[in-house]
Amino acid sequence: MNIQAFSPEILEQACHLLAAGDVVAIPTETVYGLAADATNDQAVAKIYAVKERPQFNPLIIHCHSAQQAKQYVDFDARAEQLAHEFWPGPITFVLNRRQDSDISFLASSGLDTLAVRIPAHPMAQALIKAYSKPLAAPSANLSQTISPTSAVDVRASLGSRVPLIIDGGNTRVGVESTIIDLTENVPVVLRPGGVSLERIQEVIGTVTLGGHGAIKAPGMMERHYAPSVKMRLNVLAPLPGEKYLGFGDMVCDLNLSSSGNLEEAAAHLFRMIRELDQSGTVAIAVAPIPNHGLGLAINDRLQRAAS
Ligand code: TXA
Ligand code: MG
């Protein structure tokens, strides 16, 4: 059994695996990550292999502190402000890579920028500190499947391809980090996620929502979050035979948040889609989700899942 509770011994085992160029699945506050030494090309290649992920997709580099991140990327005033406000937490910065950075170019698909973030999960923090080098970590699932929000989800998707899955319980946020490109004059949100656009704008002013540049945001075109059955969105009345995923006070099979709380809905999103998908239904219908705050990230994931 590769799922293990966190302990000093497991932390040590994880460091050994990472040093040997292997992968370890770790909890973060967003989703579980499939982590490897970000400075080791072979180890990074293993991530792609295990996930069966197309290699042109760059990965997020996870650090334990802003200080550590600054060894690899150039911070500007906006990055400082956002880091001060939201790190550790579910937001990733795309910044120019430092000349002397030894991060694997495979991890950044050869780009001269890097995506960096500091996860807010104590186990992820402890591991990155203990290992002392940053970890590249995409979501710990096969490409084009739903992101994992528990150790059991990771195991269901990757099985014994991962030698160690550290069990940190259900993830708190439930959707991936917001990715913001800070290399542009006006910052561009490449992927909506755990920190809302509104909160970002309160800190650094206007940002645009984008990702048209194919190279800048390959992630925007991925079909990441697909259940095996058909899914319809913005449904007010489900058809006979459809399972209904609700939001707010309504009759449905599963409710993302009966009180209409978008944060609660985000945390439930992948788990509930998974549950309905596995229920033997022929199709899933999803109630309308308001398109503000975390609703933007939720609708983005739903659209990909339905496409
Ligand atoms: O919440 C998260 O961010 C999770 C947890 C595990 O931390 N990680 C995650 O990583 O979602 P991943 O690999 O699934 O998403 C990486 C995204 C990709 O869509 C990629 O396009 C974008 O980050 N990305 C990475 N490096 C980039 C770069 N240099 N420029 C633009 N986009 C980049
Ligand atoms: Mg992913």
XYZ file of N, CA and C in Angstrom, residues 72-164:
279
model
N 15.360 31.696 -7.810
C 15.114 31.123 -9.134
C 14.452 32.076 -10.119
N 13.710 33.068 -9.593
C 13.017 34.031 -10.472
C 13.277 35.450 -9.978
N 13.114 36.416 -10.907
C 13.235 37.835 -10.548
C 11.883 38.359 -10.074
N 11.842 38.811 -8.849
C 10.629 39.420 -8.315
C 10.556 40.891 -8.732
N 9.338 41.388 -8.942
C 9.139 42.825 -9.103
C 8.203 43.287 -7.981
N 7.834 44.571 -8.005
C 7.016 45.122 -6.921
C 5.668 44.399 -6.813
N 5.092 44.049 -7.973
C 3.776 43.391 -7.937
C 3.886 42.008 -7.315
N 4.950 41.292 -7.661
C 5.150 39.961 -7.075
C 5.317 40.075 -5.563
N 6.064 41.098 -5.121
C 6.251 41.317 -3.680
C 4.902 41.530 -2.993
N 4.077 42.385 -3.584
C 2.781 42.688 -2.973
C 1.885 41.458 -2.920
N 1.846 40.737 -4.044
C 0.983 39.547 -4.090
C 1.491 38.466 -3.137
N 2.807 38.310 -3.065
C 3.387 37.310 -2.158
C 3.051 37.664 -0.714
N 3.184 38.951 -0.416
C 2.898 39.411 0.943
C 1.447 39.103 1.323
N 0.553 39.296 0.374
C -0.881 39.127 0.648
C -1.317 37.650 0.622
N -0.811 36.868 -0.320
C -1.428 35.558 -0.580
C -0.549 34.339 -0.337
N 0.739 34.520 -0.154
C 1.614 33.354 0.058
C 1.831 33.116 1.539
N 1.927 31.878 2.009
C 1.645 30.663 1.238
C 0.162 30.606 0.875
N -0.142 30.102 -0.318
C -1.533 30.032 -0.728
C -1.700 29.718 -2.198
N -2.964 29.620 -2.642
C -3.271 29.081 -3.973
C -3.108 30.073 -5.120
N -1.941 30.695 -5.224
C -1.664 31.560 -6.371
C -0.230 31.330 -6.840
N -0.083 31.224 -8.171
C 1.201 30.938 -8.812
C 1.614 32.129 -9.654
N 2.886 32.533 -9.559
C 3.381 33.659 -10.345
C 4.241 33.152 -11.496
N 3.985 33.661 -12.693
C 4.921 33.445 -13.804
C 5.848 34.653 -13.850
N 7.140 34.390 -13.681
C 8.144 35.459 -13.616
C 9.349 35.061 -14.466
N 10.208 36.041 -14.761
C 11.408 35.723 -15.531
C 12.367 34.884 -14.694
N 12.849 33.857 -15.324
C 13.779 32.939 -14.700
C 15.134 33.629 -14.552
N 15.770 33.437 -13.411
C 17.109 34.009 -13.231
C 18.127 33.236 -14.052
N 19.120 33.966 -14.528
C 20.184 33.351 -15.344
C 20.828 32.171 -14.627
N 21.038 32.342 -13.313
C 21.761 31.322 -12.555
C 20.834 30.255 -11.967
N 19.567 30.279 -12.380
C 18.622 29.286 -11.867
C 18.965 27.901 -12.397
N 18.986 26.910 -11.512
C 19.299 25.555 -11.989
C 18.042 24.679 -12.088
N 16.890 25.322 -12.216
C 15.651 24.564 -12.433
C 15.713 23.890 -13.809
N 15.294 22.657 -13.862
C 15.258 21.894 -15.110
C 14.489 22.640 -16.192
N 15.073 22.734 -17.395
C 14.343 23.368 -18.491
C 13.204 22.490 -18.989
N 13.312 21.225 -18.706
C 12.182 20.356 -19.056
C 10.958 20.770 -18.237
N 11.190 21.147 -16.982
C 10.082 21.560 -16.108
C 9.389 22.809 -16.640
N 10.138 23.669 -17.317
C 9.514 24.891 -17.843
C 9.355 24.828 -19.358
N 9.452 23.632 -19.917
C 9.292 23.429 -21.364
C 10.188 24.363 -22.163
N 11.359 24.643 -21.621
C 12.297 25.479 -22.356
C 12.007 26.968 -22.288
N 10.948 27.379 -21.619
C 10.617 28.810 -21.534
C 11.644 29.531 -20.671
N 11.810 30.848 -20.910
C 12.708 31.587 -20.019
C 11.946 32.246 -18.875
N 10.729 31.764 -18.661
C 9.972 32.151 -17.471
C 9.762 30.896 -16.622
N 9.398 31.113 -15.355
C 9.071 29.989 -14.474
C 7.791 30.315 -13.714
N 6.990 29.305 -13.471
C 5.805 29.445 -12.634
C 6.171 28.964 -11.227
N 6.029 29.835 -10.230
C 6.411 29.471 -8.854
C 5.261 29.690 -7.888
N 5.198 28.810 -6.882
C 4.213 29.045 -5.828
C 4.661 28.416 -4.518
N 4.043 28.875 -3.423
C 4.308 28.329 -2.090
C 3.031 27.701 -1.577
N 2.976 26.385 -1.517
C 1.744 25.735 -1.064
C 1.501 25.994 0.422
N 0.229 26.083 0.812
C -0.118 26.394 2.200
C -0.381 25.151 3.041
N -0.019 23.981 2.533
C -0.246 22.762 3.316
C 0.996 22.456 4.164
N 0.816 22.226 5.478
C 1.986 22.017 6.346
C 2.866 20.839 5.911
N 2.278 19.787 5.363
C 3.095 18.633 4.953
C 3.934 18.959 3.715
N 3.340 19.703 2.770
C 4.094 20.126 1.585
C 5.237 21.037 2.021
N 4.925 21.975 2.900
C 5.940 22.899 3.417
C 7.091 22.137 4.077
N 6.720 21.185 4.938
C 7.728 20.430 5.683
C 8.633 19.662 4.722
N 8.040 19.073 3.698
C 8.832 18.281 2.759
C 9.782 19.167 1.954
N 9.278 20.299 1.458
C 10.148 21.169 0.646
C 11.296 21.708 1.501
N 10.993 22.042 2.756
C 12.056 22.509 3.666
C 13.077 21.406 3.918
N 12.570 20.208 4.211
C 13.476 19.105 4.532
C 14.335 18.748 3.319
N 13.732 18.799 2.131
C 14.479 18.422 0.935
C 15.429 19.534 0.498
N 15.025 20.757 0.805
C 15.817 21.981 0.563
C 15.875 22.432 -0.899
N 15.461 21.595 -1.818
C 15.368 22.050 -3.211
C 13.896 22.139 -3.610
N 13.544 23.028 -4.561
C 12.143 23.156 -4.952
C 11.624 21.902 -5.667
N 10.328 21.728 -5.609
C 9.693 20.562 -6.223
C 8.789 20.987 -7.371
N 8.966 20.346 -8.515
C 8.021 20.520 -9.616
C 6.845 19.600 -9.324
N 5.623 20.116 -9.455
C 4.468 19.272 -9.119
C 3.207 19.685 -9.851
N 2.823 18.896 -10.857
C 1.490 19.051 -11.436
C 0.509 18.250 -10.576
N -0.764 18.333 -10.902
C -1.732 17.540 -10.150
C -1.425 16.048 -10.307
N -1.666 15.283 -9.245
C -1.233 13.883 -9.195
C -2.291 12.945 -9.781
N -2.548 13.121 -11.070
C -3.530 12.275 -11.747
C -3.064 12.059 -13.180
N -3.629 11.075 -13.854
C -3.339 10.888 -15.264
C -3.817 12.117 -16.022
N -3.101 12.464 -17.093
C -3.486 13.582 -17.934
C -4.949 13.442 -18.357
N -5.637 14.564 -18.427
C -7.019 14.592 -18.929
C -8.032 13.900 -18.022
N -7.685 13.752 -16.758
C -8.673 13.241 -15.811
C -8.843 14.265 -14.690
N -9.795 14.007 -13.825
C -10.121 14.971 -12.781
C -9.000 15.058 -11.738
N -8.693 16.291 -11.305
C -7.623 16.475 -10.327
C -7.975 15.848 -8.987
N -6.983 15.262 -8.304
C -7.234 14.525 -7.056
C -7.265 15.427 -5.828
N -8.255 15.236 -4.988
C -8.362 16.046 -3.770
C -8.228 15.195 -2.510
N -7.836 13.922 -2.686
C -7.542 13.079 -1.524
C -6.492 12.046 -1.942
N -5.872 11.420 -0.954
C -4.857 10.399 -1.241
C -5.481 9.229 -2.012
N -6.714 8.905 -1.676
C -7.412 7.805 -2.349
C -7.650 8.137 -3.830
N -7.964 9.406 -4.122
C -8.108 9.839 -5.529
C -6.806 9.612 -6.298
N -5.680 9.937 -5.670
C -4.378 9.775 -6.339
C -4.162 8.307 -6.663
N -4.438 7.481 -5.685
C -4.239 6.054 -5.861
C -5.149 5.489 -6.954
N -6.381 6.001 -6.995
C -7.333 5.537 -8.007
C -6.835 5.887 -9.408
N -6.148 7.012 -9.547
C -5.703 7.443 -10.877
C -4.325 6.884 -11.240
N -3.394 6.906 -10.309
C -2.002 6.551 -10.628
C -1.581 5.193 -10.080
N -2.376 4.649 -9.162
C -2.115 3.317 -8.637
C -0.700 3.152 -8.129
N -0.036 2.084 -8.555
C 1.279 1.765 -8.012
C 2.405 2.423 -8.806
N 2.044 3.329 -9.744
C 3.112 4.062 -10.442
C 3.839 5.016 -9.511
N 3.203 5.354 -8.391
C 3.813 6.272 -7.416
C 4.237 5.468 -6.193
N 5.532 5.508 -5.850
C 5.995 4.698 -4.720
C 5.432 5.156 -3.385
N 5.121 6.456 -3.281
C 4.663 6.990 -1.993
C 3.621 8.086 -2.202
